Short mmCIF file of C-alpha atoms in Angstrom, two decimals:
data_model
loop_
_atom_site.label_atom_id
_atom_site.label_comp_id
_atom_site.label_asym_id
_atom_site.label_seq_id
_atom_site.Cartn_x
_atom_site.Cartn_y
_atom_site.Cartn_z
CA UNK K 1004 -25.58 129.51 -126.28
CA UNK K 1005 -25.55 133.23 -124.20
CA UNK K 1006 -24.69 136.34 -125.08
CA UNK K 1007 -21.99 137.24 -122.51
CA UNK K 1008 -22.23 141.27 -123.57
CA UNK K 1009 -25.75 140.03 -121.75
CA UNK K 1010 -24.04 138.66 -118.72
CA UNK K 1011 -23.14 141.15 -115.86
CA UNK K 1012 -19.54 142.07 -115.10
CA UNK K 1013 -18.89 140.02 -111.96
CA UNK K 1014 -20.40 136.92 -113.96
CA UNK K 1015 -17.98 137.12 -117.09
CA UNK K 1016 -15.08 135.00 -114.81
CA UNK K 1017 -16.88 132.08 -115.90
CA UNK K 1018 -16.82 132.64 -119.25
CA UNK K 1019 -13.07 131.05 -119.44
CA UNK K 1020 -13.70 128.68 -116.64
CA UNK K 1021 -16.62 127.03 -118.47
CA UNK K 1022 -14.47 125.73 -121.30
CA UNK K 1023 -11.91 125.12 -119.23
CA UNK K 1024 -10.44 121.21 -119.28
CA UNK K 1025 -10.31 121.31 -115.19
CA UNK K 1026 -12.97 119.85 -112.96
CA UNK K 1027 -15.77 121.92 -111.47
CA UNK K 1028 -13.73 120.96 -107.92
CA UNK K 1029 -10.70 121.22 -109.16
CA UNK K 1030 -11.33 125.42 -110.21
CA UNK K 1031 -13.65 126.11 -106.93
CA UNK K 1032 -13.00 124.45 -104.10
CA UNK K 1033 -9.62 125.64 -102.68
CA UNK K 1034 -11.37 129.52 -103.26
CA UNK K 1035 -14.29 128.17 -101.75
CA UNK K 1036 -12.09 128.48 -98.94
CA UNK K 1037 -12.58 131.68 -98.58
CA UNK K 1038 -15.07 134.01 -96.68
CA UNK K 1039 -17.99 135.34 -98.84
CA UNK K 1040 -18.43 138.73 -99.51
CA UNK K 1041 -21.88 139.55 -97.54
CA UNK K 1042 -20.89 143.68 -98.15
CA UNK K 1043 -21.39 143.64 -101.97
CA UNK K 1044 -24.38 141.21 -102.20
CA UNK K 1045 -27.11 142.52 -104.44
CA UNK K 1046 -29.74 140.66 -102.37
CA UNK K 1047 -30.84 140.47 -99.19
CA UNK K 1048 -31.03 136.37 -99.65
CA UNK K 1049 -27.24 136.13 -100.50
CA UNK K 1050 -25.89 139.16 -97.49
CA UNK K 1051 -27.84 136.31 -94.90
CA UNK K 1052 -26.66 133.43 -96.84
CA UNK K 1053 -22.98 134.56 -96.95
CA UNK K 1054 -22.92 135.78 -93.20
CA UNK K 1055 -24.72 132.16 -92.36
CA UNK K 1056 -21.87 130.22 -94.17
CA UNK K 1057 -18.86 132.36 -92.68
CA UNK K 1058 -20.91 131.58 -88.71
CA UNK K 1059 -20.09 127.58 -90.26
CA UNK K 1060 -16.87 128.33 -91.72
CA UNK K 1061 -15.27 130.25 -88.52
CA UNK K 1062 -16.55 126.84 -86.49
CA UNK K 1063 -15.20 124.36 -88.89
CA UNK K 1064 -12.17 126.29 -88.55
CA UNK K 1065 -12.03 126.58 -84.97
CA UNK K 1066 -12.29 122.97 -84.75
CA UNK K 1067 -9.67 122.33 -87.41
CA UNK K 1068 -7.34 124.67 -85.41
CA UNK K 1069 -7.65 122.90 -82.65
CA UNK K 1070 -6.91 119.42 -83.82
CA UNK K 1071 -3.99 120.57 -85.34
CA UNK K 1072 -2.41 122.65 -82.99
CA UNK K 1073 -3.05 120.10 -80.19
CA UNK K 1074 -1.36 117.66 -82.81
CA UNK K 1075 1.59 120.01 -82.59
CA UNK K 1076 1.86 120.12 -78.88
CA UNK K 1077 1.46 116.61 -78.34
CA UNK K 1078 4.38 115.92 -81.09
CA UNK K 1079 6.48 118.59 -79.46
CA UNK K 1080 6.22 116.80 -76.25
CA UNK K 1081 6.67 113.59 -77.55
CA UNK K 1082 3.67 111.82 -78.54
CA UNK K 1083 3.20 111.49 -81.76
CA UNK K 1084 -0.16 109.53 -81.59
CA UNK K 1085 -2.64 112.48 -80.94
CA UNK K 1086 -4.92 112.05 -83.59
CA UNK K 1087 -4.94 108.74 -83.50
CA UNK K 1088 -5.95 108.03 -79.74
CA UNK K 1089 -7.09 111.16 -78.14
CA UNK K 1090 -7.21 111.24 -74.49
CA UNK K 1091 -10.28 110.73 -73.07
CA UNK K 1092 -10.75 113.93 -70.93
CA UNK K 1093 -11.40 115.84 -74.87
CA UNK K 1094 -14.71 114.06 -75.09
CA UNK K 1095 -16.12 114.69 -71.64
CA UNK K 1096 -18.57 117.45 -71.19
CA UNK K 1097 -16.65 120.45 -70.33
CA UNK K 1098 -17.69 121.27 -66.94
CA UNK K 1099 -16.36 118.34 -65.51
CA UNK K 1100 -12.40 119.76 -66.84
CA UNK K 1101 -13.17 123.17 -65.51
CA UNK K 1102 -10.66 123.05 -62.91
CA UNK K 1103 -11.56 126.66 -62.16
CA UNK K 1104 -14.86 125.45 -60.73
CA UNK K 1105 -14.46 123.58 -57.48
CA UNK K 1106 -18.11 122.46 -57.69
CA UNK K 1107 -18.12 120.72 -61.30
CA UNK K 1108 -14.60 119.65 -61.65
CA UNK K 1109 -13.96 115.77 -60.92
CA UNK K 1110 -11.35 113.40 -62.18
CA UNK K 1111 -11.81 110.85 -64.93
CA UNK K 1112 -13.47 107.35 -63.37
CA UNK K 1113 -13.20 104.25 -63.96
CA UNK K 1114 -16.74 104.02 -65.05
CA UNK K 1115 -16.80 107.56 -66.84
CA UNK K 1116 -13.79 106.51 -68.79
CA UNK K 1117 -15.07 102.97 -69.76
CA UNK K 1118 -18.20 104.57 -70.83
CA UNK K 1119 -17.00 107.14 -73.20
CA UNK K 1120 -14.76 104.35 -74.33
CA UNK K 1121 -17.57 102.18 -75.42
CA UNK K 1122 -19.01 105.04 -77.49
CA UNK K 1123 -16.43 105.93 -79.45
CA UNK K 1124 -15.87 102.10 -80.14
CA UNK K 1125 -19.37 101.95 -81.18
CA UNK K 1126 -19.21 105.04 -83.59
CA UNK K 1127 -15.75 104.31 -84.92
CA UNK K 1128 -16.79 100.76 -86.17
CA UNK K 1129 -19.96 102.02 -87.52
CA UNK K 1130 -18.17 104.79 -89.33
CA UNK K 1131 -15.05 102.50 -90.16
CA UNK K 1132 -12.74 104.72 -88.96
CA UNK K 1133 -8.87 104.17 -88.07
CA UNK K 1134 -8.59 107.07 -85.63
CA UNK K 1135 -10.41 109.63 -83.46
CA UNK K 1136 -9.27 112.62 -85.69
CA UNK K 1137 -11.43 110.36 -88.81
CA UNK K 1138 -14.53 109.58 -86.59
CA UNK K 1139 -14.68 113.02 -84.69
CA UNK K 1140 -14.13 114.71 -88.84
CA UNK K 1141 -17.08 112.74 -90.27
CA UNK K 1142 -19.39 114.10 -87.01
CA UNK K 1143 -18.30 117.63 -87.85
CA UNK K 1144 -18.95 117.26 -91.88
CA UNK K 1145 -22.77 115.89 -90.67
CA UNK K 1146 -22.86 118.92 -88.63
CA UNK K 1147 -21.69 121.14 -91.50
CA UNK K 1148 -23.94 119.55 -94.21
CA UNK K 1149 -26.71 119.64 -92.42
CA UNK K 1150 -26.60 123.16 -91.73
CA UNK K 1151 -25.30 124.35 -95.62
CA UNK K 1152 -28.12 122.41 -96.47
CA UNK K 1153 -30.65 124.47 -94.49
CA UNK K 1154 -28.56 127.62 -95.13
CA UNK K 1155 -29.22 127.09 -98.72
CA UNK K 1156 -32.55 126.13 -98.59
CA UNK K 1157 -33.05 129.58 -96.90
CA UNK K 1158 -31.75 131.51 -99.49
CA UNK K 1159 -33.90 129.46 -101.93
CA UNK K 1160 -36.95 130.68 -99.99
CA UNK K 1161 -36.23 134.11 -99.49
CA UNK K 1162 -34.94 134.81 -103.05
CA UNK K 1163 -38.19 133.15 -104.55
CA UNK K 1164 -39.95 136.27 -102.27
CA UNK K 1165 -37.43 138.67 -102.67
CA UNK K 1166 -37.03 138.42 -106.95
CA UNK K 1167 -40.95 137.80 -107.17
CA UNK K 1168 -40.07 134.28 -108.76
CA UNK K 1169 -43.69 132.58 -109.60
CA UNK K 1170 -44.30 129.13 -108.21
CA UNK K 1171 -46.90 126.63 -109.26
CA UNK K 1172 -48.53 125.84 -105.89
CA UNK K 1173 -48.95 129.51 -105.10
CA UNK K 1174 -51.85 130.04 -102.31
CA UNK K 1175 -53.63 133.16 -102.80
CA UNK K 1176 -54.58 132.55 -98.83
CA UNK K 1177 -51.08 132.20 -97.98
CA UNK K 1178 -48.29 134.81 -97.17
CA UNK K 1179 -45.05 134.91 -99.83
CA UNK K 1180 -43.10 133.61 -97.57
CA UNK K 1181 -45.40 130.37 -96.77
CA UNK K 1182 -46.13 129.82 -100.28
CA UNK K 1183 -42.32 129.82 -100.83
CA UNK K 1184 -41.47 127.96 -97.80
CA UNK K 1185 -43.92 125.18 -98.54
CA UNK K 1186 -42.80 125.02 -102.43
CA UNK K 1187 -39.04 124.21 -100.69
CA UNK K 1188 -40.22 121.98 -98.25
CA UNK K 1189 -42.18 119.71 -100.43
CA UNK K 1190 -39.18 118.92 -103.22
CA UNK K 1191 -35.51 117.62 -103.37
CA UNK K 1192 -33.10 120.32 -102.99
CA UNK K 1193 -32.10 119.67 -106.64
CA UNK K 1194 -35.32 120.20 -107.74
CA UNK K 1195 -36.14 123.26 -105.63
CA UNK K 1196 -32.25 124.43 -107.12
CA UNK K 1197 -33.13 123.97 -110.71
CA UNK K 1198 -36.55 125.87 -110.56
CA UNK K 1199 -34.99 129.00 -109.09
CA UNK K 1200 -32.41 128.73 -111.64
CA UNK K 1201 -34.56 128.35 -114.47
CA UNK K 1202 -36.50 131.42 -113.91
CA UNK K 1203 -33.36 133.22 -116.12
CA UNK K 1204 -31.87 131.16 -118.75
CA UNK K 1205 -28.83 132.32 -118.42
CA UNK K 1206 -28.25 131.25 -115.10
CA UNK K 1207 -29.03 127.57 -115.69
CA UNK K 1208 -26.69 128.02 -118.71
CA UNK K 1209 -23.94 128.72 -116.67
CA UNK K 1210 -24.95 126.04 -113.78
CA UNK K 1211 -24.90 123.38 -116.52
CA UNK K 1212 -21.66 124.45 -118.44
CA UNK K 1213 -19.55 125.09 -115.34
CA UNK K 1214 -20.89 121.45 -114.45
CA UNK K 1215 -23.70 119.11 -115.87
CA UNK K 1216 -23.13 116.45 -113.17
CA UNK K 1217 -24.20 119.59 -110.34
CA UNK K 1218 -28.02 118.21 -110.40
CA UNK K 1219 -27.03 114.17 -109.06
CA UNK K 1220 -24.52 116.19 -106.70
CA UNK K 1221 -27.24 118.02 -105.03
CA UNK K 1222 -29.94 115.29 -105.24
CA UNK K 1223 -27.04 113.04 -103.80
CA UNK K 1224 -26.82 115.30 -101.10
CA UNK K 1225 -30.68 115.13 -100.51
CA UNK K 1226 -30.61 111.80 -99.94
CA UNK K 1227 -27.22 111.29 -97.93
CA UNK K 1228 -28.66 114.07 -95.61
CA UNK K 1229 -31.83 111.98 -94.79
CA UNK K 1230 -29.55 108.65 -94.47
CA UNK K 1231 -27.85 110.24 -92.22
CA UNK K 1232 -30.92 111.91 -90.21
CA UNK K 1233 -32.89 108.66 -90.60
CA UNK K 1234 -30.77 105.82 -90.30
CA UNK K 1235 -27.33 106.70 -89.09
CA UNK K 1236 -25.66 107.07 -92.44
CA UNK K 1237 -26.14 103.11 -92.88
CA UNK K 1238 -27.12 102.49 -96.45
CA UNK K 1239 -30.89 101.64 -97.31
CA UNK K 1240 -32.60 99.74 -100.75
CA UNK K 1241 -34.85 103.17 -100.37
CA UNK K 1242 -32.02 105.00 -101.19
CA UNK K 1243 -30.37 103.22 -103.96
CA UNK K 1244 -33.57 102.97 -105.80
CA UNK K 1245 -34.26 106.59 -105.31
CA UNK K 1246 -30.82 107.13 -106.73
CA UNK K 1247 -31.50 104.89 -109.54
CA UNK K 1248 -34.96 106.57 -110.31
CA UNK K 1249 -33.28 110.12 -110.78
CA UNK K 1250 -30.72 108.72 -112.51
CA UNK K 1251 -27.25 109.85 -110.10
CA UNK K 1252 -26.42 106.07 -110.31
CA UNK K 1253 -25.27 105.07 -113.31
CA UNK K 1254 -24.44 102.24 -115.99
CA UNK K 1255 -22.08 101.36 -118.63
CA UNK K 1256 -20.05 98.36 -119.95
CA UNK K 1257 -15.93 97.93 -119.19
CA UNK K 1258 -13.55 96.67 -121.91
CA UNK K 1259 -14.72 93.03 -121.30
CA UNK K 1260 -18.17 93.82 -122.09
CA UNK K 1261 -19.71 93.76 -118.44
CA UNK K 1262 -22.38 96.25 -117.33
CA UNK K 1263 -21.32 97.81 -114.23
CA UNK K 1264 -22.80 100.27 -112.32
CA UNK K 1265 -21.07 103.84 -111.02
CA UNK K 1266 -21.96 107.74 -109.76
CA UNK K 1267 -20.39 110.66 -111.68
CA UNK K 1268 -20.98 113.37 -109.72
CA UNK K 1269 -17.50 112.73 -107.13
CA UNK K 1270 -14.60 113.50 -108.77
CA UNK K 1271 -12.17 110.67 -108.05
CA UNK K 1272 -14.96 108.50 -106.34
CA UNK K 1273 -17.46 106.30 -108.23
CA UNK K 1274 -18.56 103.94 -106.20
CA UNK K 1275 -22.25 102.87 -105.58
CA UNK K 1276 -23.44 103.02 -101.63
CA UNK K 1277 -23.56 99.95 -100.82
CA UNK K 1278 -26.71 98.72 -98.49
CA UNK K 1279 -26.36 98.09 -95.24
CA UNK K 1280 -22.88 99.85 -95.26
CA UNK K 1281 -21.57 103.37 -93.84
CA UNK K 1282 -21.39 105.93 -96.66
CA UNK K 1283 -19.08 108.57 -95.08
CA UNK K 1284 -20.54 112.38 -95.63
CA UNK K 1285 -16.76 114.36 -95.78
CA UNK K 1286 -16.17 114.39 -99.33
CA UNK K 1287 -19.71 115.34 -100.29
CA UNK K 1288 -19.79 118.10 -97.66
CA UNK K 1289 -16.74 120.04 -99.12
CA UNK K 1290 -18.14 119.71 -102.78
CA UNK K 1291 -21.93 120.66 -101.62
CA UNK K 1292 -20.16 124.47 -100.28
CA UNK K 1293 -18.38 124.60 -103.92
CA UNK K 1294 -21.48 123.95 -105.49
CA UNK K 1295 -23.76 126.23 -103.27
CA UNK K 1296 -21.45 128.77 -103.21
CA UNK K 1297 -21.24 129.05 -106.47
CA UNK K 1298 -24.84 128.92 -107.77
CA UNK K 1299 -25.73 131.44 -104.94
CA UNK K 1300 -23.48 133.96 -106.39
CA UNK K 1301 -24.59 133.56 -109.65
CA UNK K 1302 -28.09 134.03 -108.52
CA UNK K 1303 -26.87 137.44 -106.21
CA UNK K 1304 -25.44 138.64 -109.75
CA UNK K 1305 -28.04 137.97 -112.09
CA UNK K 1306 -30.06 140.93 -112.74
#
């Protein structure tokens, strides 16, 4: 248990959320929406941390402007299949549209066009997507993981420095900010997670009752972002049995008595990666900034 007359006053919104009957997702993630308040951080970790993830969030939604308001303009004109089958001139590079620019401006080719074509063929079957809005979606979300993930492993770094959190392979030869950086760099992000958050009990409190399942999330994520840097998001024995080991897959029997295997940390989604397969990174993505923004504000708070 914790003493909330303990907990500080921006921190006492979860005392009602913790019991509350609605998924961690379900409370967070449409004000995860939101851009973070860098102006009343209490650390100098979470001001860069929430400045890094509005630079991301103004992108994503740049992008997600785009798409839609092209979708608009398209429909408005007629064509209704924007999204679907994009024309090709979107995915050139952009100096050859720049009519502006007698020098790089050119016209689509033959060969140009077949080419870019081929690519998108290759990446949509790969990805088992239906249309260009899906494929071009799952690119951004890789994009966007990838750099929460670093973003967060930042803040990890600098707040071990910045709070004066011990770690256990401290260097005496070695500057704060190298011992830290090396104590990230060698572990899962889950693991690196839970030690920062166990240096005050009542923040791991609150990470566990708001969700228990948060620890396979972010060691899920840890593995889906090397998939995805390693082998192109296609599914590999290494990481199932990794998954296994730490325990985000899995087991229990259905009503006819057969063991079956499942992952509890995706609302609405427990299916096991299958090898050799694509495992999309979208849904993950928008529950890793829930998650991460969450925990990061908790640790800004907790004083």
């Amino acid at each position: 248990m914790i003493n909330w007359d303990d907990i500080p006053v921006d921190l006492k919104k979860y005392k009602d959320k913790i019991n509350s009957k609605h998924s961690f997702f379900m409370q967070f993630h449409m004000q995860n929406l939101q851009w973070l308040d860098s102006m009343s951080a209490q650390t100098n970790s979470y001001q860069q941390y929430a400045n890094g993830m509005n630079e991301i969030q103004m992108l994503i939604n740049t992008f997600e402007n785009f798409v839609q308001l092209e979708d608009i303009r398209f429909e408005h004109n007629g064509i209704g299949d924007f999204i679907i089958d994009m024309p090709l001139v979107y995915f050139r590079f952009p100096y050859k549209n720049n009519i502006r620019s007698p020098w790089d401006y050119c016209e689509l080719s033959e060969e140009e066009a077949s080419r870019i074509s081929n690519i998108k063929s290759i990446l949509k079957e790969k990805q088992r997507s239906r249309n260009d809005e899906t494929f071009l979606r799952e690119g951004l979300s890789k994009l966007e993981l990838f750099s929460m993930f670093s973003l967060l492993e930042g803040f990890l770094q600098n707040y071990i420095v910045e709070r004066k959190i011990d770690i256990p392979t401290k260097n005496s030869k070695y500057s704060d900010e190298l011992n830290a950086n090396n104590f990230i760099q060698h572990r899962s992000l889950a693991d690196s997670l839970k030690y920062v958050l166990s240096h005050d009990k009542r923040t791991l409190f609150l990470a566990d009752k708001l969700n228990p399942d948060w620890w396979d999330l972010f060691y899920f994520a840890y593995e889906l972002r090397n998939l995805h840097t390693h082998n192109g998001g296609i599914v590999t024995n290494y990481m199932i049995e990794n998954l296994k080991r730490k325990g985000v897959i899995k087991k229990n029997i259905n009503s006819k008595g057969v063991e079956y295997e499942y992952i509890a940390c995706i609302p609405g989604d427990e299916r096991v990666p299958v090898v050799g397969k694509y495992w999309s990174i979208t849904l993950i993505t928008a529950l890793f900034r829930s998650y991460s923004n969450e925990f990061t504000f908790i640790l800004d708070r907790i004083i």
